[in-house]
Structures are given as C-alpha cells and as structure tokens.
C-alpha cells in the first residue's frame, strides 16, 4: 500500500513530502522523499529555496520533485508561482525525476507549461518527465483532459467517485495518498477498494508507483 503523498510516516512505503530545511540524513527504510517548493510558500526570493531543492534533489532517496505547482485560491502572486514552478520543472528534467504537482484552479496554465515542455523535449528527441497531479478532485471530463496530455493522477481522501471509476477503468496508472490528513495509507486503500469493488491487495499492486513511475529504482 504505497502512500504516494504524505507528510507523516506510518508503516506503509511512501513518498514523504519534505522541505529542504528539515531533511534528515536518513529515514526509515520504507520512506522515499519528494522535495519541492509549495506554491503557498512562493515568495519573491523563491530562487534561494529552489537552489536548495536542486541540491537536495540529487539524493538517491529523493524520488520526485514536489509538491510544487500553481494555486489560484490560496497562493499569492501567480506570476511568481509560475516562475518558481518553471524552475522546478527544469530541475526535474535535469535530474530526470517525476514531479508531484499541486494544482488548484490553474489547469489551463498547467497544460500550457506541459505543452511548452513537450515542445522543448521534442526538439531534443527526449521525453518529458511524468507529472502526477496529487489530491485530484476534478470531474471525469477534467481527468480525461489531463490524461490525454499524459498527466497522471493521485487521489486522496476526497475525490469525485465517477472520476475515480473512470481512471480505474482507463488502464492508466493512478496513485493513492493520505496527503496531510491523519489517516493511514490502509484507511485510504480500504475506502477506495470499497468504492471500486475490488480488494485491497489488488489495489495495492495497481497503485504501486514502484512498478510504474519509479521502476528504475527497484
Ligand atoms: Zn497539495
């Protein structure tokens, strides 16, 4: 039961979201890290934080860049958010690691950035790194729109059930997460398994990013 996005460690394997400031030298065996500058924390001097993230991202136990992204509801100054996000996209491409993305009411901008990145990668005959939108709550239409562009989704405690069912039947990978809630990974997996009418062990295999996103580490 891999917890794709969390701020706390339980017994499940997970991608723990950390700030560069509180990165310990080692974590429990089941813990891998994602490191990024959250859009709520973007200030005018974002570049200092992003420089630290670039250094930290080289660590072997850092598997993803994030969460980072765009937020038009709680974040301030969208143009600064865009700058900081672009800089982190560049890091993910440089070190070849996927991104965990926070996106609130900025999906057009997100897709615009994805198109930019794809164009750049095409020129160099490369493939862009996978982007996973965490805590996705959108409707099936929006999920479809994201998936057509190659973006992946991760679901937390709250989601649109129709969307979850759609993604489940799409045969595209998806992931499950506790985010910042005080729940165990098991609780999320049990809830989703019940909603989908499958058993937890099946879901566990299906939503394990070590088999899809992070297979090179296994
Ligand atoms: Zn978030």
PDB file of N, CA, C and O in Angstrom, residues 57-94:
ATOM      1  N   UNK A  57      17.735  17.456  -4.500  1.00  0.00           N
ATOM      2  CA  UNK A  57      17.097  16.523  -5.443  1.00  0.00           C
ATOM      3  C   UNK A  57      18.053  15.469  -5.972  1.00  0.00           C
ATOM      4  O   UNK A  57      17.630  14.467  -6.520  1.00  0.00           O
ATOM      5  N   UNK A  58      19.328  15.698  -5.798  1.00  0.00           N
ATOM      6  CA  UNK A  58      20.313  14.729  -6.299  1.00  0.00           C
ATOM      7  C   UNK A  58      20.430  13.510  -5.396  1.00  0.00           C
ATOM      8  O   UNK A  58      21.031  12.509  -5.774  1.00  0.00           O
ATOM      9  N   UNK A  59      19.905  13.616  -4.183  1.00  0.00           N
ATOM     10  CA  UNK A  59      19.996  12.470  -3.270  1.00  0.00           C
ATOM     11  C   UNK A  59      19.285  11.249  -3.832  1.00  0.00           C
ATOM     12  O   UNK A  59      18.248  11.370  -4.460  1.00  0.00           O
ATOM     13  N   UNK A  60      19.861  10.102  -3.550  1.00  0.00           N
ATOM     14  CA  UNK A  60      19.295   8.843  -4.048  1.00  0.00           C
ATOM     15  C   UNK A  60      17.899   8.574  -3.505  1.00  0.00           C
ATOM     16  O   UNK A  60      17.092   7.922  -4.157  1.00  0.00           O
ATOM     17  N   UNK A  61      17.649   9.012  -2.259  1.00  0.00           N
ATOM     18  CA  UNK A  61      16.328   8.726  -1.682  1.00  0.00           C
ATOM     19  C   UNK A  61      15.278   9.771  -2.069  1.00  0.00           C
ATOM     20  O   UNK A  61      14.125   9.668  -1.655  1.00  0.00           O
ATOM     21  N   UNK A  62      15.671  10.765  -2.837  1.00  0.00           N
ATOM     22  CA  UNK A  62      14.676  11.694  -3.394  1.00  0.00           C
ATOM     23  C   UNK A  62      14.230  11.126  -4.735  1.00  0.00           C
ATOM     24  O   UNK A  62      15.013  11.020  -5.667  1.00  0.00           O
ATOM     25  N   UNK A  63      12.974  10.772  -4.789  1.00  0.00           N
ATOM     26  CA  UNK A  63      12.448  10.120  -5.987  1.00  0.00           C
ATOM     27  C   UNK A  63      11.633  11.065  -6.853  1.00  0.00           C
ATOM     28  O   UNK A  63      11.319  10.737  -7.983  1.00  0.00           O
ATOM     29  N   UNK A  64      11.248  12.202  -6.303  1.00  0.00           N
ATOM     30  CA  UNK A  64      10.411  13.111  -7.095  1.00  0.00           C
ATOM     31  C   UNK A  64      10.620  14.554  -6.657  1.00  0.00           C
ATOM     32  O   UNK A  64      11.040  14.827  -5.529  1.00  0.00           O
ATOM     33  N   UNK A  65      10.298  15.473  -7.565  1.00  0.00           N
ATOM     34  CA  UNK A  65      10.303  16.907  -7.270  1.00  0.00           C
ATOM     35  C   UNK A  65       8.857  17.312  -6.983  1.00  0.00           C
ATOM     36  O   UNK A  65       7.957  17.036  -7.775  1.00  0.00           O
ATOM     37  N   UNK A  66       8.647  17.939  -5.845  1.00  0.00           N
ATOM     38  CA  UNK A  66       7.298  18.375  -5.493  1.00  0.00           C
ATOM     39  C   UNK A  66       7.093  18.289  -3.990  1.00  0.00           C
ATOM     40  O   UNK A  66       8.032  17.941  -3.279  1.00  0.00           O
ATOM     41  N   UNK A  67       5.938  18.617  -3.462  1.00  0.00           N
ATOM     42  CA  UNK A  67       4.940  19.113  -4.351  1.00  0.00           C
ATOM     43  C   UNK A  67       5.240  20.551  -4.724  1.00  0.00           C
ATOM     44  O   UNK A  67       5.703  21.344  -3.903  1.00  0.00           O
ATOM     45  N   UNK A  68       4.948  20.857  -5.959  1.00  0.00           N
ATOM     46  CA  UNK A  68       5.091  22.220  -6.429  1.00  0.00           C
ATOM     47  C   UNK A  68       3.977  22.428  -7.448  1.00  0.00           C
ATOM     48  O   UNK A  68       3.273  21.475  -7.786  1.00  0.00           O
ATOM     49  N   UNK A  69       3.809  23.649  -7.903  1.00  0.00           N
ATOM     50  CA  UNK A  69       2.728  23.854  -8.870  1.00  0.00           C
ATOM     51  C   UNK A  69       2.090  25.217  -8.747  1.00  0.00           C
ATOM     52  O   UNK A  69       2.772  26.211  -8.470  1.00  0.00           O
ATOM     53  N   UNK A  70       0.776  25.240  -8.930  1.00  0.00           N
ATOM     54  CA  UNK A  70       0.047  26.504  -9.059  1.00  0.00           C
ATOM     55  C   UNK A  70      -1.240  26.453  -8.250  1.00  0.00           C
ATOM     56  O   UNK A  70      -1.928  25.430  -8.248  1.00  0.00           O
ATOM     57  N   UNK A  71      -1.548  27.559  -7.584  1.00  0.00           N
ATOM     58  CA  UNK A  71      -2.766  27.608  -6.781  1.00  0.00           C
ATOM     59  C   UNK A  71      -3.357  29.007  -6.867  1.00  0.00           C
ATOM     60  O   UNK A  71      -2.767  29.976  -6.367  1.00  0.00           O
ATOM     61  N   UNK A  72      -4.514  29.113  -7.500  1.00  0.00           N
ATOM     62  CA  UNK A  72      -5.140  30.432  -7.660  1.00  0.00           C
ATOM     63  C   UNK A  72      -6.044  30.778  -6.488  1.00  0.00           C
ATOM     64  O   UNK A  72      -6.565  31.878  -6.421  1.00  0.00           O
ATOM     65  N   UNK A  73      -6.258  29.844  -5.576  1.00  0.00           N
ATOM     66  CA  UNK A  73      -7.160  30.110  -4.468  1.00  0.00           C
ATOM     67  C   UNK A  73      -6.381  30.549  -3.222  1.00  0.00           C
ATOM     68  O   UNK A  73      -6.629  31.603  -2.663  1.00  0.00           O
ATOM     69  N   UNK A  74      -5.436  29.733  -2.806  1.00  0.00           N
ATOM     70  CA  UNK A  74      -4.711  30.052  -1.570  1.00  0.00           C
ATOM     71  C   UNK A  74      -3.348  30.699  -1.798  1.00  0.00           C
ATOM     72  O   UNK A  74      -2.781  31.299  -0.913  1.00  0.00           O
ATOM     73  N   UNK A  75      -2.800  30.496  -2.983  1.00  0.00           N
ATOM     74  CA  UNK A  75      -1.462  31.034  -3.228  1.00  0.00           C
ATOM     75  C   UNK A  75      -1.527  32.513  -3.563  1.00  0.00           C
ATOM     76  O   UNK A  75      -2.574  33.047  -3.908  1.00  0.00           O
ATOM     77  N   UNK A  76      -0.393  33.183  -3.429  1.00  0.00           N
ATOM     78  CA  UNK A  76      -0.331  34.588  -3.826  1.00  0.00           C
ATOM     79  C   UNK A  76       0.451  34.698  -5.123  1.00  0.00           C
ATOM     80  O   UNK A  76       1.240  33.833  -5.447  1.00  0.00           O
ATOM     81  N   UNK A  77       0.260  35.752  -5.807  1.00  0.00           N
ATOM     82  CA  UNK A  77       1.063  36.130  -6.964  1.00  0.00           C
ATOM     83  C   UNK A  77       1.342  35.001  -7.951  1.00  0.00           C
ATOM     84  O   UNK A  77       2.387  34.337  -7.916  1.00  0.00           O
ATOM     85  N   UNK A  78       0.424  34.804  -8.849  1.00  0.00           N
ATOM     86  CA  UNK A  78       0.533  33.701  -9.806  1.00  0.00           C
ATOM     87  C   UNK A  78       1.777  33.808 -10.682  1.00  0.00           C
ATOM     88  O   UNK A  78       2.368  32.788 -11.036  1.00  0.00           O
ATOM     89  N   UNK A  79       2.212  35.014 -10.986  1.00  0.00           N
ATOM     90  CA  UNK A  79       3.374  35.088 -11.881  1.00  0.00           C
ATOM     91  C   UNK A  79       4.639  34.604 -11.162  1.00  0.00           C
ATOM     92  O   UNK A  79       5.476  33.942 -11.773  1.00  0.00           O
ATOM     93  N   UNK A  80       4.748  34.872  -9.864  1.00  0.00           N
ATOM     94  CA  UNK A  80       5.882  34.307  -9.111  1.00  0.00           C
ATOM     95  C   UNK A  80       5.761  32.785  -9.015  1.00  0.00           C
ATOM     96  O   UNK A  80       6.745  32.066  -9.128  1.00  0.00           O
ATOM     97  N   UNK A  81       4.541  32.320  -8.798  1.00  0.00           N
ATOM     98  CA  UNK A  81       4.319  30.866  -8.749  1.00  0.00           C
ATOM     99  C   UNK A  81       4.762  30.208 -10.057  1.00  0.00           C
ATOM    100  O   UNK A  81       5.382  29.145 -10.041  1.00  0.00           O
ATOM    101  N   UNK A  82       4.434  30.859 -11.158  1.00  0.00           N
ATOM    102  CA  UNK A  82       4.821  30.304 -12.465  1.00  0.00           C
ATOM    103  C   UNK A  82       6.341  30.261 -12.612  1.00  0.00           C
ATOM    104  O   UNK A  82       6.891  29.269 -13.089  1.00  0.00           O
ATOM    105  N   UNK A  83       6.993  31.311 -12.172  1.00  0.00           N
ATOM    106  CA  UNK A  83       8.464  31.329 -12.260  1.00  0.00           C
ATOM    107  C   UNK A  83       9.073  30.204 -11.445  1.00  0.00           C
ATOM    108  O   UNK A  83       9.954  29.479 -11.906  1.00  0.00           O
ATOM    109  N   UNK A  84       8.591  30.082 -10.210  1.00  0.00           N
ATOM    110  CA  UNK A  84       9.162  29.057  -9.320  1.00  0.00           C
ATOM    111  C   UNK A  84       8.854  27.652  -9.841  1.00  0.00           C
ATOM    112  O   UNK A  84       9.690  26.751  -9.753  1.00  0.00           O
ATOM    113  N   UNK A  85       7.678  27.494 -10.390  1.00  0.00           N
ATOM    114  CA  UNK A  85       7.293  26.182 -10.925  1.00  0.00           C
ATOM    115  C   UNK A  85       8.145  25.832 -12.142  1.00  0.00           C
ATOM    116  O   UNK A  85       8.690  24.726 -12.256  1.00  0.00           O
ATOM    117  N   UNK A  86       8.315  26.806 -13.027  1.00  0.00           N
ATOM    118  CA  UNK A  86       9.162  26.571 -14.211  1.00  0.00           C
ATOM    119  C   UNK A  86      10.571  26.150 -13.800  1.00  0.00           C
ATOM    120  O   UNK A  86      11.144  25.252 -14.409  1.00  0.00           O
ATOM    121  N   UNK A  87      11.093  26.814 -12.791  1.00  0.00           N
ATOM    122  CA  UNK A  87      12.455  26.482 -12.345  1.00  0.00           C
ATOM    123  C   UNK A  87      12.516  25.050 -11.819  1.00  0.00           C
ATOM    124  O   UNK A  87      13.506  24.338 -12.012  1.00  0.00           O
ATOM    125  N   UNK A  88      11.433  24.616 -11.169  1.00  0.00           N
ATOM    126  CA  UNK A  88      11.421  23.247 -10.637  1.00  0.00           C
ATOM    127  C   UNK A  88      11.177  22.216 -11.745  1.00  0.00           C
ATOM    128  O   UNK A  88      11.692  21.096 -11.683  1.00  0.00           O
ATOM    129  N   UNK A  89      10.453  22.604 -12.765  1.00  0.00           N
ATOM    130  CA  UNK A  89      10.302  21.722 -13.934  1.00  0.00           C
ATOM    131  C   UNK A  89      11.686  21.484 -14.550  1.00  0.00           C
ATOM    132  O   UNK A  89      12.040  20.355 -14.907  1.00  0.00           O
ATOM    133  N   UNK A  90      12.461  22.551 -14.620  1.00  0.00           N
ATOM    134  CA  UNK A  90      13.807  22.421 -15.190  1.00  0.00           C
ATOM    135  C   UNK A  90      14.665  21.467 -14.361  1.00  0.00           C
ATOM    136  O   UNK A  90      15.424  20.661 -14.911  1.00  0.00           O
ATOM    137  N   UNK A  91      14.516  21.523 -13.044  1.00  0.00           N
ATOM    138  CA  UNK A  91      15.279  20.608 -12.173  1.00  0.00           C
ATOM    139  C   UNK A  91      14.859  19.165 -12.438  1.00  0.00           C
ATOM    140  O   UNK A  91      15.701  18.276 -12.590  1.00  0.00           O
ATOM    141  N   UNK A  92      13.551  18.943 -12.506  1.00  0.00           N
ATOM    142  CA  UNK A  92      13.057  17.572 -12.731  1.00  0.00           C
ATOM    143  C   UNK A  92      13.608  17.011 -14.041  1.00  0.00           C
ATOM    144  O   UNK A  92      13.976  15.835 -14.118  1.00  0.00           O
ATOM    145  N   UNK A  93      13.693  17.865 -15.052  1.00  0.00           N
ATOM    146  CA  UNK A  93      14.221  17.409 -16.339  1.00  0.00           C
ATOM    147  C   UNK A  93      15.725  17.160 -16.243  1.00  0.00           C
ATOM    148  O   UNK A  93      16.233  16.188 -16.776  1.00  0.00           O
ATOM    149  N   UNK A  94      16.389  18.047 -15.532  1.00  0.00           N
ATOM    150  CA  UNK A  94      17.847  17.916 -15.409  1.00  0.00           C
ATOM    151  C   UNK A  94      18.229  16.622 -14.691  1.00  0.00           C
ATOM    152  O   UNK A  94      19.113  15.900 -15.127  1.00  0.00           O
TER     153      UNK A  94
END
